[in-house]
Coordinates of C-alpha atoms in Angstrom, one line a residue:
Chain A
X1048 CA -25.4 -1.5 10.3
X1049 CA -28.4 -3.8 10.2
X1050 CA -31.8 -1.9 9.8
X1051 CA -33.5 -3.9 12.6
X1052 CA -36.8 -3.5 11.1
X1053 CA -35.9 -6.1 8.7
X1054 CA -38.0 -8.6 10.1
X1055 CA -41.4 -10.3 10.2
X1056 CA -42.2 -6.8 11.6
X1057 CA -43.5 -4.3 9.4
X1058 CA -42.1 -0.4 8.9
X1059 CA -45.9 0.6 10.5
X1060 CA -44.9 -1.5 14.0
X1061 CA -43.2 1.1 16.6
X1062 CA -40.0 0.6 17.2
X1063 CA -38.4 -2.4 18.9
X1064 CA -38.2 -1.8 22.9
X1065 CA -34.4 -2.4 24.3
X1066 CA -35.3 -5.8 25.4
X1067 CA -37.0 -6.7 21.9
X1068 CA -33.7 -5.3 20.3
X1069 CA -31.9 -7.6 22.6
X1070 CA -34.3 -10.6 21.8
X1071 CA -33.8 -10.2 18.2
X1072 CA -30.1 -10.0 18.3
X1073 CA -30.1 -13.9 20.5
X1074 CA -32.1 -15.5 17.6
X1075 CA -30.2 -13.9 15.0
X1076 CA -26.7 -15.6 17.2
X1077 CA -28.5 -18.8 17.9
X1078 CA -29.5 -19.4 14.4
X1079 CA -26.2 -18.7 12.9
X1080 CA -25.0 -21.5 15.8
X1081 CA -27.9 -23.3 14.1
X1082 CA -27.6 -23.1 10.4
X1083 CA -23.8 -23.5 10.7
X1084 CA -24.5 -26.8 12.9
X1085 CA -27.2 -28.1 10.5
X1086 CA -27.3 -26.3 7.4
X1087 CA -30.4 -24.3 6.1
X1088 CA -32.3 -27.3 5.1
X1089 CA -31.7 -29.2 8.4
X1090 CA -32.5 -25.9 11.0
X1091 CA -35.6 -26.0 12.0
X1092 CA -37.3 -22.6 13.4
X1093 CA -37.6 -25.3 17.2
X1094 CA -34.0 -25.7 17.1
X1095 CA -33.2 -21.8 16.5
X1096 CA -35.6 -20.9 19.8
X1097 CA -34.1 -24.1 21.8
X1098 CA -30.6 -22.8 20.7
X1099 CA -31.7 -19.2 22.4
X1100 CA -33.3 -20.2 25.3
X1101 CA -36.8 -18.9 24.0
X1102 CA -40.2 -19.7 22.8
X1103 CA -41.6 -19.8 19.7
X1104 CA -44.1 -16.9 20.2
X1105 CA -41.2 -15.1 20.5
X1106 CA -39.8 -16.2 17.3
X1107 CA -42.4 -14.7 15.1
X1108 CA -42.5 -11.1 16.8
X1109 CA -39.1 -11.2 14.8
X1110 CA -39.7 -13.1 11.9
X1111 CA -41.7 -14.4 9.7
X1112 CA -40.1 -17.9 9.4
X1113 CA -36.9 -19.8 9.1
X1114 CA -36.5 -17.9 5.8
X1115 CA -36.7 -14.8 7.1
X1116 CA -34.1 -15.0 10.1
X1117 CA -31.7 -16.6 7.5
X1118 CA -32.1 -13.5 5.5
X1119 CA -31.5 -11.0 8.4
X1120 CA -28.4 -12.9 8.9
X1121 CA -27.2 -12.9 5.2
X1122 CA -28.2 -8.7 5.9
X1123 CA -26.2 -8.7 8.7
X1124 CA -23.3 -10.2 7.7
X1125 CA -23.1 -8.3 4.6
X1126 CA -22.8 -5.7 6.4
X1127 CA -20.3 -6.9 8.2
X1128 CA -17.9 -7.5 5.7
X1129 CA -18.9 -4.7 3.6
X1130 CA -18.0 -2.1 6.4
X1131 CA -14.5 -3.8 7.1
X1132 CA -13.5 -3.6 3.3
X1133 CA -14.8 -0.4 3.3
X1134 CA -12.2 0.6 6.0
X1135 CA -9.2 -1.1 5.8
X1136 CA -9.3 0.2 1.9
X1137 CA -10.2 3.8 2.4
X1138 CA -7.2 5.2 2.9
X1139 CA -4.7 3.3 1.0
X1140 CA -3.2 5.3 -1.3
X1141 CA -1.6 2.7 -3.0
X1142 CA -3.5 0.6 -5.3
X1143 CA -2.0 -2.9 -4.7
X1144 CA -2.0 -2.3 -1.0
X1145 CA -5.7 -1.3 -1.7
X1146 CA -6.5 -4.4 -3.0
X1147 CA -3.9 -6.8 -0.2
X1148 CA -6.0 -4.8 2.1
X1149 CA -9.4 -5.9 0.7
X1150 CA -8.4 -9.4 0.4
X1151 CA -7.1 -9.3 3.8
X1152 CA -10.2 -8.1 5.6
X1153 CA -12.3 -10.6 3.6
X1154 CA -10.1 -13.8 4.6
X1155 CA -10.3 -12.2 8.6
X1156 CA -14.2 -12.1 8.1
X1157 CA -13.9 -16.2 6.3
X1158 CA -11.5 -17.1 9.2
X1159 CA -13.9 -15.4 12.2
X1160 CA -16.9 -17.1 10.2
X1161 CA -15.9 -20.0 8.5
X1162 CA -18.9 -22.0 8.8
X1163 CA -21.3 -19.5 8.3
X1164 CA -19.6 -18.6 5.0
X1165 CA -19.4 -22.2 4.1
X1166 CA -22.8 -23.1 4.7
X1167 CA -23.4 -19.5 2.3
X1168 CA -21.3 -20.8 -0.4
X1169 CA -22.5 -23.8 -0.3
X1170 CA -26.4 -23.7 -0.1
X1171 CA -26.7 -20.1 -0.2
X1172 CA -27.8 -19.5 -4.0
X1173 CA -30.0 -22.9 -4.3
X1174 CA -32.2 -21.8 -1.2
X1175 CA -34.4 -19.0 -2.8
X1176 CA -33.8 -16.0 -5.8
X1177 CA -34.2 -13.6 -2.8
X1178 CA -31.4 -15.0 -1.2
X1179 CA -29.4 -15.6 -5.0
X1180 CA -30.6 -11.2 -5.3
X1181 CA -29.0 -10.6 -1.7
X1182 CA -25.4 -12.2 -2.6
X1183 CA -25.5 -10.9 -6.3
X1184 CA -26.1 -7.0 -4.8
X1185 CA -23.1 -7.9 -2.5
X1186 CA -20.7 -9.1 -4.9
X1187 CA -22.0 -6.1 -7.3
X1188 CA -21.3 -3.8 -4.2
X1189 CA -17.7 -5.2 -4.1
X1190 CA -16.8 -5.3 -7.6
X1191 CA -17.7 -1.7 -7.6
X1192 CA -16.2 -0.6 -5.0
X1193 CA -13.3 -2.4 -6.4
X1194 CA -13.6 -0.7 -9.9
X1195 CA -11.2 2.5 -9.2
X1196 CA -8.3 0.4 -8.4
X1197 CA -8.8 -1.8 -11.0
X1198 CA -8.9 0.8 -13.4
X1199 CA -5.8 2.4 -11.2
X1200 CA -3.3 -1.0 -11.4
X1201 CA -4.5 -0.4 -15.6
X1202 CA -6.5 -3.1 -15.4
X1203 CA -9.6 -2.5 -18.3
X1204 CA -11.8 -5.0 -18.4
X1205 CA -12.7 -4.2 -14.6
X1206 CA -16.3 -6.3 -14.5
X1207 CA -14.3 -9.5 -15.0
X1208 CA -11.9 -8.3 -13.3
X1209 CA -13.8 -7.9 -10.3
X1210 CA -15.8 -10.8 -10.1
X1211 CA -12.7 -13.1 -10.9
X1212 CA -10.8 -11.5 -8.4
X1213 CA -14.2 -12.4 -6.3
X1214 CA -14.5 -15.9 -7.2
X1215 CA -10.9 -17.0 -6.7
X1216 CA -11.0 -15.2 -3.2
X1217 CA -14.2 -16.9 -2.3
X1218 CA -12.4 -20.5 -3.6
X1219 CA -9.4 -19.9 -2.2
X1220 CA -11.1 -19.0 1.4
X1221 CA -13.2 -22.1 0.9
X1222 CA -9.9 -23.9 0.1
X1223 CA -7.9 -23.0 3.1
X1224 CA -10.6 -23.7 5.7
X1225 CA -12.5 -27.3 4.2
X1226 CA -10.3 -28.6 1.4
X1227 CA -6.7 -27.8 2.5
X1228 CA -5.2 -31.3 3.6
X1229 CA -1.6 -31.1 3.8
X1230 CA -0.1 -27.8 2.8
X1231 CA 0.5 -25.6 6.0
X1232 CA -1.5 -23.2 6.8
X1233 CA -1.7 -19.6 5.4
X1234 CA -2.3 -16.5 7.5
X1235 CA -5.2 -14.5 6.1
X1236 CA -2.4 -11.6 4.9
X1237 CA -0.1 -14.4 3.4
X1238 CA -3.4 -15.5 1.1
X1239 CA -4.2 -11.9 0.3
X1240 CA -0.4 -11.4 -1.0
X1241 CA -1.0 -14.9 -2.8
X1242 CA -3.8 -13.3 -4.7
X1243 CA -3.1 -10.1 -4.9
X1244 CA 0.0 -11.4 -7.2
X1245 CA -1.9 -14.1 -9.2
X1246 CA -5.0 -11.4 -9.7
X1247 CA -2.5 -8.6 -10.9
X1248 CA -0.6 -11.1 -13.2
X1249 CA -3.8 -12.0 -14.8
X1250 CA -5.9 -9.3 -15.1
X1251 CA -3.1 -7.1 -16.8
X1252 CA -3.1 -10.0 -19.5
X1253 CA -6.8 -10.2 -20.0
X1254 CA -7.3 -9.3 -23.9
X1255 CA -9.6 -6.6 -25.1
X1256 CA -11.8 -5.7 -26.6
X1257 CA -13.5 -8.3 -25.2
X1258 CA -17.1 -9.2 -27.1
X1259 CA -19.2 -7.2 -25.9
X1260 CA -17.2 -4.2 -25.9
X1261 CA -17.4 -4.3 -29.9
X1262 CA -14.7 -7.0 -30.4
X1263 CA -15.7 -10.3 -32.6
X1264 CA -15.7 -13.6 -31.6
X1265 CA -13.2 -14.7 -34.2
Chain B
X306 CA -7.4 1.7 12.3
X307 CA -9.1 4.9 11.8
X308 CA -9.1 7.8 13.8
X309 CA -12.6 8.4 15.4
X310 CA -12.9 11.9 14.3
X311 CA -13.0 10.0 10.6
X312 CA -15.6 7.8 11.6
X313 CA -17.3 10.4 12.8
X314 CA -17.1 12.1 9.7
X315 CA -18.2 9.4 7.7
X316 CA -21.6 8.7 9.8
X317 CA -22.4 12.6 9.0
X318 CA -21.5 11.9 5.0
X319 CA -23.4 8.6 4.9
X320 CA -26.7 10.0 6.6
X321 CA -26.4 13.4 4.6
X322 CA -25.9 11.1 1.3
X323 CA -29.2 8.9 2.1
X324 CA -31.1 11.8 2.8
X325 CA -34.4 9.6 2.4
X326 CA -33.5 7.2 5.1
X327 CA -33.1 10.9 7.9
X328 CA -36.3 12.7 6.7
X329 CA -38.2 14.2 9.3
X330 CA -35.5 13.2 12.2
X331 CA -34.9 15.3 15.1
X332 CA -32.7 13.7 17.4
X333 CA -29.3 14.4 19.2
X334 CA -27.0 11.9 19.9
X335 CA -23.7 12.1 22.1
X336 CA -21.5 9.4 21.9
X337 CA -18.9 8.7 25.1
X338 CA -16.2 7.4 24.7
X339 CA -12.9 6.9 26.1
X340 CA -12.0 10.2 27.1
X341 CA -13.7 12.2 24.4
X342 CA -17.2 13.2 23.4
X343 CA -18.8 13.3 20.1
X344 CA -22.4 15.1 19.6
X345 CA -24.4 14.1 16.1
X346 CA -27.6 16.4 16.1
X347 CA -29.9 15.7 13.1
X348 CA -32.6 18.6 12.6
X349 CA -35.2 17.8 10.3
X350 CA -32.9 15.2 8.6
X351 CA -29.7 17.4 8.1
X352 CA -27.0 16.0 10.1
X353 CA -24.0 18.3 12.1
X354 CA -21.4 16.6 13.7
X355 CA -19.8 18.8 16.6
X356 CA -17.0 18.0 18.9
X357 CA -18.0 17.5 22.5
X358 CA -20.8 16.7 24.7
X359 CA -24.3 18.1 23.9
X360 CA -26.5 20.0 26.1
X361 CA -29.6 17.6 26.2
X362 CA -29.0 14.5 24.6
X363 CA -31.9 12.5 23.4
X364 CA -29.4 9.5 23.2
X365 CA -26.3 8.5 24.6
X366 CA -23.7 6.0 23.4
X367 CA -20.9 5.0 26.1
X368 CA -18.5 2.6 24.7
X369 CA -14.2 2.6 25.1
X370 CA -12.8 4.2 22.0
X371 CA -11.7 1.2 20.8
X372 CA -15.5 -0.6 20.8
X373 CA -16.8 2.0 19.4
X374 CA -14.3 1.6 16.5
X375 CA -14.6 -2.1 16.2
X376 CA -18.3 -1.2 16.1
X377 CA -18.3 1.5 13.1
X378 CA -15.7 -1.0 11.2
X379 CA -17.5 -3.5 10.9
X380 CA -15.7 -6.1 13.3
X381 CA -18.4 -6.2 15.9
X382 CA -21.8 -6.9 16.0
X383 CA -23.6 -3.3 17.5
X384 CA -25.9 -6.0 19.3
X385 CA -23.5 -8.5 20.4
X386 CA -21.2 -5.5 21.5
X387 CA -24.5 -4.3 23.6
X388 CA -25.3 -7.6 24.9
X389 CA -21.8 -8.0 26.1
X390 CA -22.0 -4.4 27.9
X391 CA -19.5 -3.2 25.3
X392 CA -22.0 -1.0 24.4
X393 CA -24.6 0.8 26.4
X394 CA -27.2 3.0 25.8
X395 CA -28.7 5.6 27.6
X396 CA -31.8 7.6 26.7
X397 CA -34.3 7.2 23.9
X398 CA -33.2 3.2 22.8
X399 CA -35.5 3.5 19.8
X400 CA -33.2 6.5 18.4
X401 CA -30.3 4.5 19.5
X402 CA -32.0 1.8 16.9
X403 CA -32.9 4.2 14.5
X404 CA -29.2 5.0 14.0
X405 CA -28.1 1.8 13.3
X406 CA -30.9 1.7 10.3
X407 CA -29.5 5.5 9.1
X408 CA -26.1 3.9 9.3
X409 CA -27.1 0.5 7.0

């Protein structure tokens, strides 16, 4: 879950009171509303506090500035989807369904937040190198996590592996909600099959040893 | 879906793994839900999860068994699920709080 001292707030302050924790929680909603609405560059810290029915004073007893409540929200929704993966793959003892079930859970999270995850694809990385740190130690997280069944479906180069299967979900999930014009629809387990197969097609094929595991470029 | 006795489990495993982020707590925590009690006391940092109420909770969490899942898996917010009563809190809130950071 999301530390809630993450905030303009330092470790030093006492804890946040119910109503604070409350408070907190209606910026951090409003500016999603916000930066999905506007983007990062057009939200303004006004339009966050309008968008919750709040001041301004109370805007920086949480945070610092418009950075810092997009960071708490890039925190929070991390953690999100890092928790749902985490779940739906735990007990899977089969390795494919293992990885259908991660895809799965991570085109339900792009489905419940499209715009959010848009607006993260899109401007994420060029906003700040804090922001660019914060998605790199998610995707790390993932490909990690993902590592075992890799290695399990006998897949060896599992670090491009991992962040290809990671890139074609995100382009895919990007795909299906903002470029798709006239294919029907998939269903977030239908695009998790879809991938699943192209990913296990591929990755079996990938030819090692790859440079920098001692192999020549020729 | 898991079973709650699992997530359970796995909130005792994740605090005794990060034993940095527990050092020093004392705090019991009971957790209500639908039809079944869970107590999580942490003395000194080290976490034991028993099966049932507690005897003097510091905090207590009441949510229906499946909230409380949704919660612990990730597909709902622990605030938005307290703003929308899914959630409540009874006791010490800044515990309540301070388990969501152990949890991270």
């Amino acid at each position: 879950m999301t530390d809630v001292s993450v905030s303009s707030r330092t470790a030093s302050e006492s804890p946040l009171t119910e109503r604070q924790w409350v408070r907190r929680g209606e910026l951090l909603e409003a500016a999603r509303r916000v930066f999905e609405r506007d983007g990062y560059h057009g939200t303004t810290v006004s339009a966050v506090v309008q968008a919750a029915g709040l001041s301004q004073g109370a805007f920086y007893l949480y945070f610092a500035d418009k950075k810092g409540v997009f960071a708490a929200l890039q925190d929070e929704m991390a953690t999100l989807l890092r928790r749902r993966i985490y779940w739906v793959t735990r007990d899977a003892l089969d390795a494919r369904r293992r990885l259908e079930a991660g895809l799965r859970a991570y085109f339900e999270f792009y489905e419940e937040y499209p715009a959010w995850n848009r607006r993260l694809t899109i401007e994420g990385l060029g906003i700040d190198e804090s922001f660019e740190a914060s998605q790199t130690e998610l995707h790390q997280t993932l490909a990690t996590a993902f590592d075992p069944t890799l290695r399990e479906l006998g897949v060896r180069a599992t670090a491009v592996a991992a962040f290809a299967l990671l890139g074609m979900a995100a382009q895919v999930a990007y795909w299906q909600h903002f470029q798709r014009r006239d294919e029907p629809p998939m269903s977030a387990a239908e695009l998790a099959r879809a991938c699943a197969s192209l990913f296990l097609d591929g990755a079996a094929s990938i030819s090692i040893p790859l440079p920098q595991e001692g192999g020549t470029d020729a | 879906m898991p079973e709650a006795k699992e997530v359970f489990a796995e909130i005792e495993n994740r605090i005794k793994s990060h034993p940095e982020k527990s050092a020093g707590l004392n705090a019991t925590y009971q957790f209500d839900l639908s039809g079944e009690s869970w107590t999580l006391k942490i003395a000194n940092g080290a976490p034991e999860l028993i099966q049932g109420p507690a005897q003097s909770p510091n905090t207590t969490l009441i949510a229906t068994t499946d909230d409380w899942m949704n919660i612990a898996t990730g597909k709902l917010n622990p605030v938005t699920a307290f703003m929308q009563q899914k959630l409540k809190v009874k006791g010490d809130m800044g515990l309540a709080m301070k388990l969501q950071g152990l949890l991270q």
